[in-house]
Coordinates of C-alpha atoms in Angstrom, one line a residue:
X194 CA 0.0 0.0 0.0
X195 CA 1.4 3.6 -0.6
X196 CA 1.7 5.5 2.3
X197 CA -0.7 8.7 2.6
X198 CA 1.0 12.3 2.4
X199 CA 0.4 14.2 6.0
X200 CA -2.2 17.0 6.4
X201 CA 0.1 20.2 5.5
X202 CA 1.2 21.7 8.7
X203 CA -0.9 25.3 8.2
X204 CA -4.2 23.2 8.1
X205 CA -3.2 21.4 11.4
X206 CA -1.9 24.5 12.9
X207 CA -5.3 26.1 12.0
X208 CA -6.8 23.8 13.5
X209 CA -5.2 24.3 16.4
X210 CA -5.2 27.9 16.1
X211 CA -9.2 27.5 16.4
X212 CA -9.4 24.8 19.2
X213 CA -6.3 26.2 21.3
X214 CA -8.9 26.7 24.3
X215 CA -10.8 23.7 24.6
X216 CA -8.3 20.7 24.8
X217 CA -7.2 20.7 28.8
X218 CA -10.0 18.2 29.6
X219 CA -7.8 15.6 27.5
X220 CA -4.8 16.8 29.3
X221 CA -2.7 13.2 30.6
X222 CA -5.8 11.2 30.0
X223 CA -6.6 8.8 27.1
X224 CA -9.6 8.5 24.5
X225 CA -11.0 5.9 22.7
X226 CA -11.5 6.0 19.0
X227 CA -13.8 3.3 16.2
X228 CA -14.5 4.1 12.7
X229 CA -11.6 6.6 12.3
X230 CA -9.0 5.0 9.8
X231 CA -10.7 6.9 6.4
X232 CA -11.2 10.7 5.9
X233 CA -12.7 12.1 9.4
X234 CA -10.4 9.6 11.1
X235 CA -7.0 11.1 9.4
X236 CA -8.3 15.0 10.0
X237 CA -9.4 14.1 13.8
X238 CA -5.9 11.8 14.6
X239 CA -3.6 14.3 12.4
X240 CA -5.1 17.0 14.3
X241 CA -4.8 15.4 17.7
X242 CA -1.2 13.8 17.2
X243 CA -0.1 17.7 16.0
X244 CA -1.9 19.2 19.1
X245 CA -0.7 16.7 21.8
X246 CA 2.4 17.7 20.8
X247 CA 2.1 21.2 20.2
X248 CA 0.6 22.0 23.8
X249 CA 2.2 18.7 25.5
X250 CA -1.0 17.5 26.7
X251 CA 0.8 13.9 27.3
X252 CA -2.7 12.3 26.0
X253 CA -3.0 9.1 24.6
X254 CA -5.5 7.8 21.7
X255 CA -6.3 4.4 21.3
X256 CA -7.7 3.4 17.8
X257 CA -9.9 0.1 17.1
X258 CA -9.0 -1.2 13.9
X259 CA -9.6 -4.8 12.5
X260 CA -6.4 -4.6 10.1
X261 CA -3.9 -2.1 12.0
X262 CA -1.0 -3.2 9.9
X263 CA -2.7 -1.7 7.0
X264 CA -3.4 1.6 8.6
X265 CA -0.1 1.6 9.7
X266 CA 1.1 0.8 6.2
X267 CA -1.0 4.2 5.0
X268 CA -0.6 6.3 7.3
X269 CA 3.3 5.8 9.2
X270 CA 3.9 9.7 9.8
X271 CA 1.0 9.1 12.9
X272 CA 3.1 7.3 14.8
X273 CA 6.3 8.8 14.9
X274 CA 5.5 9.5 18.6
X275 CA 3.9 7.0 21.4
X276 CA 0.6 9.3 21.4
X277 CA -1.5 6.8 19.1
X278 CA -2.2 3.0 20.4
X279 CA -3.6 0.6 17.2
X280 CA -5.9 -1.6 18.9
X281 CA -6.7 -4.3 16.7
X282 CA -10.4 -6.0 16.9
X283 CA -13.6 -6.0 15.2
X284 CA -16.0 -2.9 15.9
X285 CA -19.0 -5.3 17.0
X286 CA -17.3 -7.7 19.1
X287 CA -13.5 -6.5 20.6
X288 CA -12.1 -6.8 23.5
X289 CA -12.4 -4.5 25.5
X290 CA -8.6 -2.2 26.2
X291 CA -7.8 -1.5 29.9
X292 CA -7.9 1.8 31.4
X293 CA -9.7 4.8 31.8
X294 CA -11.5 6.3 28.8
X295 CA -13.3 9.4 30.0
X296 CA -13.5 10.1 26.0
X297 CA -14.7 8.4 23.2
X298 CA -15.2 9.1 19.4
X299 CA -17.6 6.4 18.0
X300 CA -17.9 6.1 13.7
X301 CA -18.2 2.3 13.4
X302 CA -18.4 2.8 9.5
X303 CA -17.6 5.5 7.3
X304 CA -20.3 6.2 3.9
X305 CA -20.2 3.6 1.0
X306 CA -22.2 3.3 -1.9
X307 CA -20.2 0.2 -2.5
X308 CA -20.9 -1.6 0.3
X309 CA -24.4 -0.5 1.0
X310 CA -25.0 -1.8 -2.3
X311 CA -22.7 -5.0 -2.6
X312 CA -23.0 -6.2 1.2
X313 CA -25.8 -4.1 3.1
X314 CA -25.9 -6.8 5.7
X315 CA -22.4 -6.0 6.8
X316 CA -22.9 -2.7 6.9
X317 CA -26.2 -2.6 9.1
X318 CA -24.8 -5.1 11.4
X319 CA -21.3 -3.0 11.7
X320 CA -23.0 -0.1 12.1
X321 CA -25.7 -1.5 14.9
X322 CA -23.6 -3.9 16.4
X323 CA -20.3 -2.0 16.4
X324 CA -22.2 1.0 17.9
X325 CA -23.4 -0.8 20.9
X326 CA -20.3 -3.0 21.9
X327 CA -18.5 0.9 21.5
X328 CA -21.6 1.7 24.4
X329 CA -21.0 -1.3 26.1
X330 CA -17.3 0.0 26.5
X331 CA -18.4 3.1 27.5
X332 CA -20.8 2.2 30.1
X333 CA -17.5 0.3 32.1
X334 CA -14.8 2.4 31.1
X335 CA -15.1 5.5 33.2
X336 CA -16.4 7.6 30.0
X337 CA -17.5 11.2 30.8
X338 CA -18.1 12.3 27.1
X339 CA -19.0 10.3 23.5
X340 CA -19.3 11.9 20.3
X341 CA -21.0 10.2 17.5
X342 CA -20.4 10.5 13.9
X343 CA -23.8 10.7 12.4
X344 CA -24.4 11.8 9.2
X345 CA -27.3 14.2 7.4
X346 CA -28.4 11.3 5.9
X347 CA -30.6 10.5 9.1
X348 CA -33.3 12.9 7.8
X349 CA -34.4 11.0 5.1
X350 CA -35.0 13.1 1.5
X351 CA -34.8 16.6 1.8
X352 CA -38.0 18.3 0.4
X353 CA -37.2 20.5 -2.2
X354 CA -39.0 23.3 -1.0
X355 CA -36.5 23.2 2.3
X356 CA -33.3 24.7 1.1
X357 CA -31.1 24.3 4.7
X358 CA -32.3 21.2 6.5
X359 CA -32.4 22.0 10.3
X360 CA -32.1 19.4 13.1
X361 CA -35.6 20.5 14.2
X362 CA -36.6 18.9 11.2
X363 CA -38.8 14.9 12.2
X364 CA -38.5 13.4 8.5
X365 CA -36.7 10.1 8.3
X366 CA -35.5 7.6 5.7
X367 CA -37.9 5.0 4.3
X368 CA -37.5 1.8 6.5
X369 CA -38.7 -0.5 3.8
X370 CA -36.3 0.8 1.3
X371 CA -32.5 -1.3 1.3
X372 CA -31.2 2.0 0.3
X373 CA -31.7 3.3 3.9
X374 CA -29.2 1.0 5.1
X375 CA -26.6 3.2 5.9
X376 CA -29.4 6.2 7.2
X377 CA -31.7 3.9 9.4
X378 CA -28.3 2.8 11.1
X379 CA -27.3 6.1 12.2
X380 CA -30.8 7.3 13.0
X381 CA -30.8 3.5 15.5
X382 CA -27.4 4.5 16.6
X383 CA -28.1 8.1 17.8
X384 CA -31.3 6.6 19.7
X385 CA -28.7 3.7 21.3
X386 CA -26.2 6.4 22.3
X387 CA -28.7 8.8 24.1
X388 CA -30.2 5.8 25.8
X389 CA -26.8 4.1 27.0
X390 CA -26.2 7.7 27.9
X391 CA -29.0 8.1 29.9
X392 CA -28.4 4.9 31.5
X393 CA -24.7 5.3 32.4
X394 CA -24.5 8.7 33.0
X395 CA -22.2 9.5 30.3
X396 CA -22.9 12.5 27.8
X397 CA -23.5 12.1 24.4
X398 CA -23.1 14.1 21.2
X399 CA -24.5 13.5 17.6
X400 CA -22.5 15.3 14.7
X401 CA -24.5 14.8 11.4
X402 CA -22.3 15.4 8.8
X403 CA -22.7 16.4 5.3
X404 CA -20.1 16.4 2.2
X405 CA -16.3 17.5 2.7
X406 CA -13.3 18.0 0.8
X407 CA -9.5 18.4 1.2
X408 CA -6.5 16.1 1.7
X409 CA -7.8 12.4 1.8
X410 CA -11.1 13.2 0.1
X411 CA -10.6 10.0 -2.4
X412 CA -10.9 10.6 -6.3
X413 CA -12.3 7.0 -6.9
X414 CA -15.5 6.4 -5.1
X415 CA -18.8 8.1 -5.5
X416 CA -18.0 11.7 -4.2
X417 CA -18.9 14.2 -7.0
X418 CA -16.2 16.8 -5.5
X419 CA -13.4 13.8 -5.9
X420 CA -14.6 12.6 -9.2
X421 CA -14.4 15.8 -11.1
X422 CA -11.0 16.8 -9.4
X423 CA -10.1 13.5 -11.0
X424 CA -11.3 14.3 -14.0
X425 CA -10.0 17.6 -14.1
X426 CA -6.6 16.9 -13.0
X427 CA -6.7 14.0 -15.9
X428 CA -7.4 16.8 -18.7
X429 CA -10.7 16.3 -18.6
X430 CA -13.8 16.7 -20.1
X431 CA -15.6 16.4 -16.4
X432 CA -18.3 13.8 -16.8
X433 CA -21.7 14.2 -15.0
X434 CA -23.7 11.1 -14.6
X435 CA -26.9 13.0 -13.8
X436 CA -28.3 16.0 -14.6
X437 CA -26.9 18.6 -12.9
X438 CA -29.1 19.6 -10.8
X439 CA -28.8 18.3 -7.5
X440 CA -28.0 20.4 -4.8
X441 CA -24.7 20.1 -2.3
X442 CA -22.7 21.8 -0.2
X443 CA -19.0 21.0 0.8
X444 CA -16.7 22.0 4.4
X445 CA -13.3 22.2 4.6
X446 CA -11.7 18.6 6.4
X447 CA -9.7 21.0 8.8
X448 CA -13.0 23.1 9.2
X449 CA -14.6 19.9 10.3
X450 CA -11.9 19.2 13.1
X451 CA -12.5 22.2 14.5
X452 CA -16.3 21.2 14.6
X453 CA -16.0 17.9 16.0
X454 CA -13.5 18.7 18.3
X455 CA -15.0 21.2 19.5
X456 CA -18.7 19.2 20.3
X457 CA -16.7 16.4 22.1
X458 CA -15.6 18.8 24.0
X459 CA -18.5 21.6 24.8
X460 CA -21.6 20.5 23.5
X461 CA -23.9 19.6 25.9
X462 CA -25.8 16.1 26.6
X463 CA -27.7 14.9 23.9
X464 CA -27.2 17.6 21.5
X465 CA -27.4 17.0 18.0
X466 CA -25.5 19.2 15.5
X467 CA -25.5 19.3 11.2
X468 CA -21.9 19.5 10.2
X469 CA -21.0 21.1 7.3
X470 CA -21.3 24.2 5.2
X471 CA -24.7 25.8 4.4
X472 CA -23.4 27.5 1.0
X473 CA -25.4 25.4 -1.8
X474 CA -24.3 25.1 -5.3
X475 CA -25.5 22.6 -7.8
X476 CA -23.6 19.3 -9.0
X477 CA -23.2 21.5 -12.2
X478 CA -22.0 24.7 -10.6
X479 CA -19.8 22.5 -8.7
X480 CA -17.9 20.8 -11.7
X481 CA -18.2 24.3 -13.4
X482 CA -16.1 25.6 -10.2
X483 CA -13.7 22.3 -10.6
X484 CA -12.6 23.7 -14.2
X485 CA -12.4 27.0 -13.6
X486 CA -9.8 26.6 -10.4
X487 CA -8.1 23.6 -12.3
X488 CA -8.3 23.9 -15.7
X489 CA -10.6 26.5 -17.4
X490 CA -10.0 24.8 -21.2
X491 CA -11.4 21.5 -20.5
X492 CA -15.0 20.7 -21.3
X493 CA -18.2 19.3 -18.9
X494 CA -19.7 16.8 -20.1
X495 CA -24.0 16.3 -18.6
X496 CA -25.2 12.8 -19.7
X497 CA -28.7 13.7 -19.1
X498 CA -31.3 17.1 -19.8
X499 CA -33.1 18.4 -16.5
X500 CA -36.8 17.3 -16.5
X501 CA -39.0 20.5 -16.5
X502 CA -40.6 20.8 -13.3
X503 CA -39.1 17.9 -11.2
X504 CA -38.1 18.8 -7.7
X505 CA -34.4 20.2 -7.1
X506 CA -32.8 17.3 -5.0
X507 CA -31.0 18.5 -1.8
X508 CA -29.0 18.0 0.5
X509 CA -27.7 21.2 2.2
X510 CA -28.0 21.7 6.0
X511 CA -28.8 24.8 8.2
X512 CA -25.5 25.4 10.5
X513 CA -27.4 28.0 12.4
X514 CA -27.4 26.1 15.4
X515 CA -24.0 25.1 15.7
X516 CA -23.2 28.4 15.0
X517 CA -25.2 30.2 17.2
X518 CA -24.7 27.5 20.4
X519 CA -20.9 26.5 19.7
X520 CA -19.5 30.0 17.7
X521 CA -18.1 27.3 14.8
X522 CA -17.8 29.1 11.2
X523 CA -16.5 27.8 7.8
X524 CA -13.3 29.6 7.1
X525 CA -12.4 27.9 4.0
X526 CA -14.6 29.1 0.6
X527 CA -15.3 26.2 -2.3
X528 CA -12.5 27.5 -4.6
X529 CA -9.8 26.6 -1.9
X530 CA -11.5 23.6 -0.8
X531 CA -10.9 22.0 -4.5
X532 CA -7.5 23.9 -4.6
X533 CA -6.1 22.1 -1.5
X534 CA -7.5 18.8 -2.2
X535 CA -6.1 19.4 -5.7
X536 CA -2.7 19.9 -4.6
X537 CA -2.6 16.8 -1.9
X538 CA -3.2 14.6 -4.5
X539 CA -0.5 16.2 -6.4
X540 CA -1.6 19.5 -8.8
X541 CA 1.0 21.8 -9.3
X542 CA -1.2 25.2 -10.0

């Protein structure tokens, strides 16, 4: 496996820059960690490693992998210093580490179309199953705080007419439908964690996260940002499957440290945040923003004509309330979101 290029150092020390005040609770104690060996997981450890060191916090992270060898393989900068344990064991049935974990980051499983389509059995049951062994871990370990990685998709569709989808908002994804595989998982898992919560007497926090970009964001899966960075960076033309119209938005990977950090830490019990960036564009004026940062002479290519009068498709949060109750902003715009992830995977513009 080639290894991963770090994080550049001004994105970690940004992140640090924006979190400086909130990491003493972590100071000389240890926190536990599943589901974070893809994207969030290399922001949230790259971050952590670079801010253990930089304010000499002496923590210690240990991460639940079933292959560490291969994480290890991809990512060897990480452990350059004792702060990062690999733990190796399955999500839904490890043994439990010793110690004190007053801290824990549950994720389980990261978003695949792949998977949910080619083995959706695995995916519920690592998702359900690796969610409540984390909680049964949690309910003996000493932990004081758990953050879980939800995701926007917990909602169910977006109805058009909604532009920012807030957290007040009590749609939900169709049960019946093998689609909601990945959705209905999260949605059980947020209701586990509050409950174990309750139980226990630990706090827990629900980040529901939408689309991001930057350094690790892969160029091969079915990320639309990825894909036409790909395509662009290839010479083009930028292909989209659809027709254009559908509706994102994209934050920043160091951007979305400082959010999660930041809920682990402050948020109070229970509390369920979108995280992301409320600035819509369309899958068109997205790949139209690809070219014109990358490569302004290469064509777009839309494989199908929008139907006049269908519904736009979103899926764009409202960040008003993790603004408003946690101060968090978006300080990276779209054009240097595809320029950074650009570079990382090796533009030279």
């Amino acid at each position: 496996m080639t290894a991963a290029k770090p994080i550049p150092e001004s994105d970690l020390a940004a992140i640090l820059a924006a979190t400086r005040e909130i990491w003493e609770p972590l100071r000389g104690r240890s926190i536990f960690m599943t589901g974070c060996t893809g994207t969030f997981g290399a922001w949230l450890l790259e971050s952590l490693s670079y801010t253990n060191r930089a304010l000499d916090l002496r923590a210690n992270a240990v991460l639940l992998s079933r292959r560490p060898d291969v994480f290890r393989a991809k990512m060897p900068h990480l452990f350059a210093d004792d702060l990062i344990t690999m733990y190796e064991g399955d999500a839904r049935d490890f043994a439990f580490p010793d110690g004190q974990f007053p801290f824990i980051i549950c994720g389980a499983t990261e978003a695949s179309a792949k998977q949910q389509a080619e083995q959706p059995v695995e995916m519920l049951s690592t998702i359900l199953r690796g969610t409540e062994r984390t909680l049964e871990f949690a309910a003996q370990c000493g932990c004081k705080r758990l953050l879980l990685t939800s995701s926007g998709a917990v909602y169910g569709r977006q109805p058009s007419e909604i532009v920012h989808l807030p957290e007040s908002y009590a749609g939900a994804p169709d049960p019946t439908d093998f689609n909601s595989v990945y959705a209905e998982g999260k949605r059980a898992s947020e209701l586990m964690c509050a409950v174990y919560g309750r139980q226990y007497g630990f706090a827990t926090i629900f980040s529901r996260a939408y689309a991001i970009g930057g350094p690790h964001l892969p160029l091969d899966m079915h990320f639309a940002l990825g894909n036409f960075i790909r395509d662009a960076l290839a010479g083009g033309p930028i292909r989209i499957a659809g027709d254009g119209t559908p509706t994102r938005s994209y934050q920043y990977g160091g951007d979305l440290a400082v959010w999660l950090w930041t809920m682990l830490f402050r948020a109070p019990d229970r509390a369920a945040y979108n995280t992301g960036s409320g600035e819509s564009l369309s899958i068109l004026q997205l790949a139209e923003a690809v070219r014109d940062v990358l490569n302004p002479s290469i064509l777009i290519e839309v494989a199908k004509k929008p139907a006049p009068g269908a519904p736009v498709s979103r899926y764009v949060p409202s960040v008003e309330k993790a603004e408003r109750e946690l101060g968090l902003r978006n300080g990276v715009t779209m054009e240097e979101i595809i320029r950074r992830t650009a570079r990382w995977h090796g533009w030279q513009g």
